[in-house]
PDB file of C-alpha atoms in Angstrom:
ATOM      1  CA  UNK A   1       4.741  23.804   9.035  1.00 51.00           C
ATOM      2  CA  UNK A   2       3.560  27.623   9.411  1.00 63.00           C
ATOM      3  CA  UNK A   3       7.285  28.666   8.373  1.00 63.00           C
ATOM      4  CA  UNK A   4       7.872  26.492   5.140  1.00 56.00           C
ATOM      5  CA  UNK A   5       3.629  27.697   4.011  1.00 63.00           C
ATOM      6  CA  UNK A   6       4.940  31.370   4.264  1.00 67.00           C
ATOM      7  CA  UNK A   7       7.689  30.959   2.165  1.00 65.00           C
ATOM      8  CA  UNK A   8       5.607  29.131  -0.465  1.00 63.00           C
ATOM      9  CA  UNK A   9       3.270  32.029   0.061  1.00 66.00           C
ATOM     10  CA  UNK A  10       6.257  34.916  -0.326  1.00 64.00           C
ATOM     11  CA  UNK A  11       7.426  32.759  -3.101  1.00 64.00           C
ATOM     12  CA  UNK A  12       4.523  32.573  -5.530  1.00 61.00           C
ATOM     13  CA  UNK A  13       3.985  36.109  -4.632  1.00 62.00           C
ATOM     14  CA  UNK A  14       7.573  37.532  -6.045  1.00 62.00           C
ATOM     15  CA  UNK A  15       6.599  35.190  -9.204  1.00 59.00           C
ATOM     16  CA  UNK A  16       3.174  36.556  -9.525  1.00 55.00           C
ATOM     17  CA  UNK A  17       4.491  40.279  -9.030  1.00 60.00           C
ATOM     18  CA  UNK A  18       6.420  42.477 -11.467  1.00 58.00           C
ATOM     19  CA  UNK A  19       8.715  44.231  -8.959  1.00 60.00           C
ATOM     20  CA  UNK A  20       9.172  41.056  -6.431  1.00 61.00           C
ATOM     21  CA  UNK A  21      12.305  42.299  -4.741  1.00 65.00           C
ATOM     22  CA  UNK A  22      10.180  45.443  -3.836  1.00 70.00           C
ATOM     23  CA  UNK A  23       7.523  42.589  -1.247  1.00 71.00           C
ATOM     24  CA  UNK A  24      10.577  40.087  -0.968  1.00 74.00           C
ATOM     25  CA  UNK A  25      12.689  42.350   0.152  1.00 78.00           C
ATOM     26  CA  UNK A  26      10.197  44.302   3.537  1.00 80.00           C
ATOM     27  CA  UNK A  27       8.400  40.347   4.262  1.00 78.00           C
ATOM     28  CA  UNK A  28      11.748  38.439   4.346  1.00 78.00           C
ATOM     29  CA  UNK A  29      13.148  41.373   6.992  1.00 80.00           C
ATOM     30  CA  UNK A  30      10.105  41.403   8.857  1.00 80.00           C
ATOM     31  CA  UNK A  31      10.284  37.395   9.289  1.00 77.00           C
ATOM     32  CA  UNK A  32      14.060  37.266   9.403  1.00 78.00           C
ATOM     33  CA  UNK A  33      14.497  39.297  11.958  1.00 77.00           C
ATOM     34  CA  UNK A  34      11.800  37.495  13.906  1.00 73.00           C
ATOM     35  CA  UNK A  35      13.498  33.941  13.041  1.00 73.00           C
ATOM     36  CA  UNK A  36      16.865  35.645  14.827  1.00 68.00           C
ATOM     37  CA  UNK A  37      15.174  36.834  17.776  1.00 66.00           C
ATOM     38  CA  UNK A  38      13.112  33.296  17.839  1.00 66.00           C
ATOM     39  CA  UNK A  39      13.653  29.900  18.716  1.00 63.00           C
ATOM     40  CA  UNK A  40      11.468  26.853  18.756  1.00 61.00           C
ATOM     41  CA  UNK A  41      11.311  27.092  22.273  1.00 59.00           C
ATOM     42  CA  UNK A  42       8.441  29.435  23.619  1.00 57.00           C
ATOM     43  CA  UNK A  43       9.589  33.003  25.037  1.00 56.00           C
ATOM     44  CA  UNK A  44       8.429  33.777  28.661  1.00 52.00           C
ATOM     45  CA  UNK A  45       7.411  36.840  27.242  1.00 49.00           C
ATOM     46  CA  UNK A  46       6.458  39.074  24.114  1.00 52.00           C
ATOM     47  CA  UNK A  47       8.807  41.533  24.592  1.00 60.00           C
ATOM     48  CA  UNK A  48       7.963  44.545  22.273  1.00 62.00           C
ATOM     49  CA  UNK A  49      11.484  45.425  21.676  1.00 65.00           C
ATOM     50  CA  UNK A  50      11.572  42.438  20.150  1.00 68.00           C
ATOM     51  CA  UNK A  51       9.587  43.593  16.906  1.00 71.00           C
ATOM     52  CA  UNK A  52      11.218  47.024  16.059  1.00 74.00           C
ATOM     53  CA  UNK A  53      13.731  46.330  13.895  1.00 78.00           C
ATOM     54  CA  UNK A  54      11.812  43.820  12.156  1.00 79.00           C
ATOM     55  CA  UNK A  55       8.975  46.018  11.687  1.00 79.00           C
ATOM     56  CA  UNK A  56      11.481  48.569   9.770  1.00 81.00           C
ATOM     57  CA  UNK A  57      10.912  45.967   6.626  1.00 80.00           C
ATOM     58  CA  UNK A  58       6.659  46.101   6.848  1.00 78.00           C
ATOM     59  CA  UNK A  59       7.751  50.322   7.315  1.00 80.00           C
ATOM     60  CA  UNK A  60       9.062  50.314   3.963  1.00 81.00           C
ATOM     61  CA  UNK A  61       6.804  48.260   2.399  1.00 80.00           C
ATOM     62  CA  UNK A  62       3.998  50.605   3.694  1.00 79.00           C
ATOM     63  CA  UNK A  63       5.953  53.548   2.535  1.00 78.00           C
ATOM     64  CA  UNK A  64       6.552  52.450  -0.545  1.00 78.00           C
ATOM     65  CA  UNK A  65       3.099  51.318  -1.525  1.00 77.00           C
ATOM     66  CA  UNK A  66       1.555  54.867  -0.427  1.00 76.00           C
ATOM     67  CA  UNK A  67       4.448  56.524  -2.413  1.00 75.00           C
ATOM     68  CA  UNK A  68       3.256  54.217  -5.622  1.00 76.00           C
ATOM     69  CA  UNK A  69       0.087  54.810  -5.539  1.00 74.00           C
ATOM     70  CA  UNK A  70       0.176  58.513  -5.141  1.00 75.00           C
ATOM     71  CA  UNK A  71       2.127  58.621  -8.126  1.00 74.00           C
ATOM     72  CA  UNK A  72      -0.365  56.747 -10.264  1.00 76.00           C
ATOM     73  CA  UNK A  73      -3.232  58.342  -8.426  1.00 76.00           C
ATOM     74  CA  UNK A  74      -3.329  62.697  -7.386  1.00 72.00           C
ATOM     75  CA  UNK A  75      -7.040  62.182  -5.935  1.00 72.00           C
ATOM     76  CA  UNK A  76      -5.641  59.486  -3.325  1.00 73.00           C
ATOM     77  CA  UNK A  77      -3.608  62.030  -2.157  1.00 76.00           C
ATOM     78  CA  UNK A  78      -5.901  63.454   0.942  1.00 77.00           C
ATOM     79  CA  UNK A  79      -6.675  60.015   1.545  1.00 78.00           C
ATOM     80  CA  UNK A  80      -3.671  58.831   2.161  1.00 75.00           C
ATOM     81  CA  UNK A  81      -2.352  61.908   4.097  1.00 77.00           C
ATOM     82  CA  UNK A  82      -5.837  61.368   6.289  1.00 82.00           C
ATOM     83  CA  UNK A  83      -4.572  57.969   7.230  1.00 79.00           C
ATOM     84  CA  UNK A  84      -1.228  58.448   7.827  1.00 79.00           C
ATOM     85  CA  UNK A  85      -2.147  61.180  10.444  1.00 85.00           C
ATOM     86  CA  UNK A  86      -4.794  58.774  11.805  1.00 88.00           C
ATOM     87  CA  UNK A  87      -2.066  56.132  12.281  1.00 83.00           C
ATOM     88  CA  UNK A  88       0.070  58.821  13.998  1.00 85.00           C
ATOM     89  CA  UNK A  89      -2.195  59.985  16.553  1.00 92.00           C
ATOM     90  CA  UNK A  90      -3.179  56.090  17.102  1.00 90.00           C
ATOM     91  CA  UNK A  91       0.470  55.818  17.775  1.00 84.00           C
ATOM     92  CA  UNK A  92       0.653  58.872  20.347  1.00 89.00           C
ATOM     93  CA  UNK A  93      -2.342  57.289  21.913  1.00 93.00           C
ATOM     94  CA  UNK A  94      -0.979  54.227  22.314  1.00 88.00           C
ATOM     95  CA  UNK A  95       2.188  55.479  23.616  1.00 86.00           C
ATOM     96  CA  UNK A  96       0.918  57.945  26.072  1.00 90.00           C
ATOM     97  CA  UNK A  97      -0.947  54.705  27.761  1.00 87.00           C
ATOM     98  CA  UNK A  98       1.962  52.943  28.038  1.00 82.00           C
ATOM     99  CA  UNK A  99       3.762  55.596  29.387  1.00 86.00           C
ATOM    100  CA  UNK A 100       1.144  56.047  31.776  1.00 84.00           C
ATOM    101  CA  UNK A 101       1.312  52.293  33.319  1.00 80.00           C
ATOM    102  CA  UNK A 102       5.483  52.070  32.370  1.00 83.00           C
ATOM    103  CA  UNK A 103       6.024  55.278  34.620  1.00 88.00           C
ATOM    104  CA  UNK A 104       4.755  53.761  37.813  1.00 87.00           C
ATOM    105  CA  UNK A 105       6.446  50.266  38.852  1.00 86.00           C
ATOM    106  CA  UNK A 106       4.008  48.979  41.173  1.00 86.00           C
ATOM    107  CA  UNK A 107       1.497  49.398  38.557  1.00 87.00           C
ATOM    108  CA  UNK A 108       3.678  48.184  35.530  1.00 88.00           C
ATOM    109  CA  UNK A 109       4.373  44.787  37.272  1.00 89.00           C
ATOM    110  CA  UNK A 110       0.919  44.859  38.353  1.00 89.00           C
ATOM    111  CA  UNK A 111      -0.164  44.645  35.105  1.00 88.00           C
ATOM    112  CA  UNK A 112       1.599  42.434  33.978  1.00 87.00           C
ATOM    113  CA  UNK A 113       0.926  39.829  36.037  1.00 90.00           C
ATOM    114  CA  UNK A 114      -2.562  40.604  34.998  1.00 91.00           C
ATOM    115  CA  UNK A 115      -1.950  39.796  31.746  1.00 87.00           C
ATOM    116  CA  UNK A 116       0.895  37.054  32.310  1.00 85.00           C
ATOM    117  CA  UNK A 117      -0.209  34.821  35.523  1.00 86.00           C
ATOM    118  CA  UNK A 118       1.429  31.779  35.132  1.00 85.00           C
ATOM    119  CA  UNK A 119       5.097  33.736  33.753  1.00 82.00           C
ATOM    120  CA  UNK A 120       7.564  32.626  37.021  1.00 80.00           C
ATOM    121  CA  UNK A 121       9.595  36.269  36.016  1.00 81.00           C
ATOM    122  CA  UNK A 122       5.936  38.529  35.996  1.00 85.00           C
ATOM    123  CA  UNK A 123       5.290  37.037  39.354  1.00 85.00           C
ATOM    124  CA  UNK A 124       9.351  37.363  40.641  1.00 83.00           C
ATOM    125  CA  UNK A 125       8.791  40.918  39.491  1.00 86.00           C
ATOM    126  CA  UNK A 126       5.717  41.407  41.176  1.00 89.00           C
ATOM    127  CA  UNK A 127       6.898  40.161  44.276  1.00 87.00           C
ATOM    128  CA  UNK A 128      10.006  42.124  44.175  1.00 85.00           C
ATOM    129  CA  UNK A 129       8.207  45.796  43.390  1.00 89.00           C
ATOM    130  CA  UNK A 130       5.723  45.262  46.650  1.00 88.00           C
ATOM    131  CA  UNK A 131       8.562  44.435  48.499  1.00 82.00           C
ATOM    132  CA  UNK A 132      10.529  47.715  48.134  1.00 83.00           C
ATOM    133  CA  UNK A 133       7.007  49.092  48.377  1.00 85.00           C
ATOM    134  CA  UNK A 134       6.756  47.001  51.933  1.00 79.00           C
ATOM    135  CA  UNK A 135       9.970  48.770  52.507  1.00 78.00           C
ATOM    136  CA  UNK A 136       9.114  52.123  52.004  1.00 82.00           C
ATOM    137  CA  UNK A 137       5.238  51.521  54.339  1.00 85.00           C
ATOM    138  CA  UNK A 138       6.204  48.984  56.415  1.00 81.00           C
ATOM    139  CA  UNK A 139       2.336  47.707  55.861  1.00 84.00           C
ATOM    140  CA  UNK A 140       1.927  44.296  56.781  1.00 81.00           C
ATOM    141  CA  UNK A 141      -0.509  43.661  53.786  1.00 88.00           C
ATOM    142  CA  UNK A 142       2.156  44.493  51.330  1.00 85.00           C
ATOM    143  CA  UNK A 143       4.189  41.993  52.361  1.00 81.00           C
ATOM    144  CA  UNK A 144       1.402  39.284  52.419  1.00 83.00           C
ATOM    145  CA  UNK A 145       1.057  40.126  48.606  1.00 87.00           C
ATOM    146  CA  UNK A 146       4.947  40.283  47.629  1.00 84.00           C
ATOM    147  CA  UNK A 147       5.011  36.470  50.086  1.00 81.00           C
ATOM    148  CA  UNK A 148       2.084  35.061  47.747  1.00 85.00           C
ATOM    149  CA  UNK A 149       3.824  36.269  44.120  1.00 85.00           C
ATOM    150  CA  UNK A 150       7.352  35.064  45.361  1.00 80.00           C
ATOM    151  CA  UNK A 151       5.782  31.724  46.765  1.00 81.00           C
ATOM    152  CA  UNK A 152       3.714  31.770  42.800  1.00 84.00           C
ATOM    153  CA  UNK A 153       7.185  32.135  41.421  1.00 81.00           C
ATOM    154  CA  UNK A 154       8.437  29.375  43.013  1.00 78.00           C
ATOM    155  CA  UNK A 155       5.139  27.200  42.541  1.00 81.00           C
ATOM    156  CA  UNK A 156       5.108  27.511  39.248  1.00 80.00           C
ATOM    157  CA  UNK A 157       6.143  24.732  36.434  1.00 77.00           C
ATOM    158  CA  UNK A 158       7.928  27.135  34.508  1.00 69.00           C
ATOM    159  CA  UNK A 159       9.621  29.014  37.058  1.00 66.00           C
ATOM    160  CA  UNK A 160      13.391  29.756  36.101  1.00 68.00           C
ATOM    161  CA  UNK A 161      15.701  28.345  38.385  1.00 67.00           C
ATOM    162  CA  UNK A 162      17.648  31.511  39.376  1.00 65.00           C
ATOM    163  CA  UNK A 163      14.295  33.339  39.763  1.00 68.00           C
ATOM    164  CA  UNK A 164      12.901  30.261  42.074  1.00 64.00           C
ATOM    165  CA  UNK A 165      16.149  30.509  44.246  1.00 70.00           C
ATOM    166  CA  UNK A 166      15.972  34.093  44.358  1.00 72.00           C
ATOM    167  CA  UNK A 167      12.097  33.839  45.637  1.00 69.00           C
ATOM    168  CA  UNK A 168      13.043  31.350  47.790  1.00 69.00           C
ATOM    169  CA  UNK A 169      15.699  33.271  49.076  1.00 71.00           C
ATOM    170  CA  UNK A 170      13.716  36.261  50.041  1.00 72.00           C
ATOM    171  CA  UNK A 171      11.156  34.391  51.500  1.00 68.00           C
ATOM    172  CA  UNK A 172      13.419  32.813  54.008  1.00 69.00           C
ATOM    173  CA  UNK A 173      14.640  36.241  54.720  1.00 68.00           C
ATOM    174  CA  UNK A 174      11.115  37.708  55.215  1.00 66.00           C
ATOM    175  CA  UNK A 175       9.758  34.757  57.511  1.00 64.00           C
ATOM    176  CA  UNK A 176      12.955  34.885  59.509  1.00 63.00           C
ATOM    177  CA  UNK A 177      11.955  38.296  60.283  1.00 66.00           C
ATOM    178  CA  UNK A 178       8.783  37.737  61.036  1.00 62.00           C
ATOM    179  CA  UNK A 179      10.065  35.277  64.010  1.00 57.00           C
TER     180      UNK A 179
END
């Protein structure tokens, strides 16, 4: 299996290395952590929050390697402070998109059922946000969408139960009122 190849893999590498608690060490944090946040079962989602503290032990790893090398080598010294600026405006980038889409719901749930069609709690969530938006415009169309992404949620194999009752639930409600 994948798991029992990257331990071979981490293992040969500490043997091969001089310092081998120095790529042990950052690897087996970054996969531990992601074996106690794991399971064999598949996750509806991938949640981000998921991979920061992991990511802490690739962090130092990273850190450590640039801190090495510039040590051994002055001249890589612009270099390196080049790319780790890079990486930190990549970063702001990044963040200031996700901000943009996390900052609106309609458009956050939007997206991801964009990305995540067949997830039973994307298309519960979906439903849900046009429904308060229904609520707030009273526009007929807006409840036609949040009807077809609770009756998806229902519909689909891998709905969660609670999330299929609670679909079903409000779609009972909404039809009532409709009569």
């Amino acid at each position: 299996t994948l798991p029992s190849v990257l331990a071979i893999i981490l293992g040969l590498l500490c043997c091969a290395l001089r310092r081998p608690l120095l790529i042990s060490f950052p690897l087996g944090w970054f996969f531990g952590g992601h074996l106690l946040e794991s399971t064999f079962l598949p996750l509806e989602l991938a949640h981000e929050h998921r991979n920061y503290l992991p990511s802490i032990g690739l962090f130092f790893f990273v850190v450590f390697s640039i801190t090495t090398t510039l040590q051994k080598h002055r001249k890589a010294y612009h270099f390196s402070v080049a790319l780790i600026a890079t990486y930190i405006l990549l970063l702001a980038v990044i963040t200031s998109v996700r901000v943009d889409y996390w900052s609106d719901p309609y458009q956050h749930s939007a997206f991801l059922v964009e990305r995540h069609p067949d997830s039973g709690r994307t298309q519960y969530e979906y439903g849900r946000t046009l429904l308060r938006a229904y609520g707030l415009t009273n526009d007929r169309r807006v409840l036609v969408r949040a009807t077809e992404a609770f009756e998806k949620a229902v519909e689909l194999p891998n709905a969660r139960p609670h999330l299929a009752i609670a679909a079903a639930l409000i779609l009972a409600i909404e039809r009532d009122e409709q009569d």
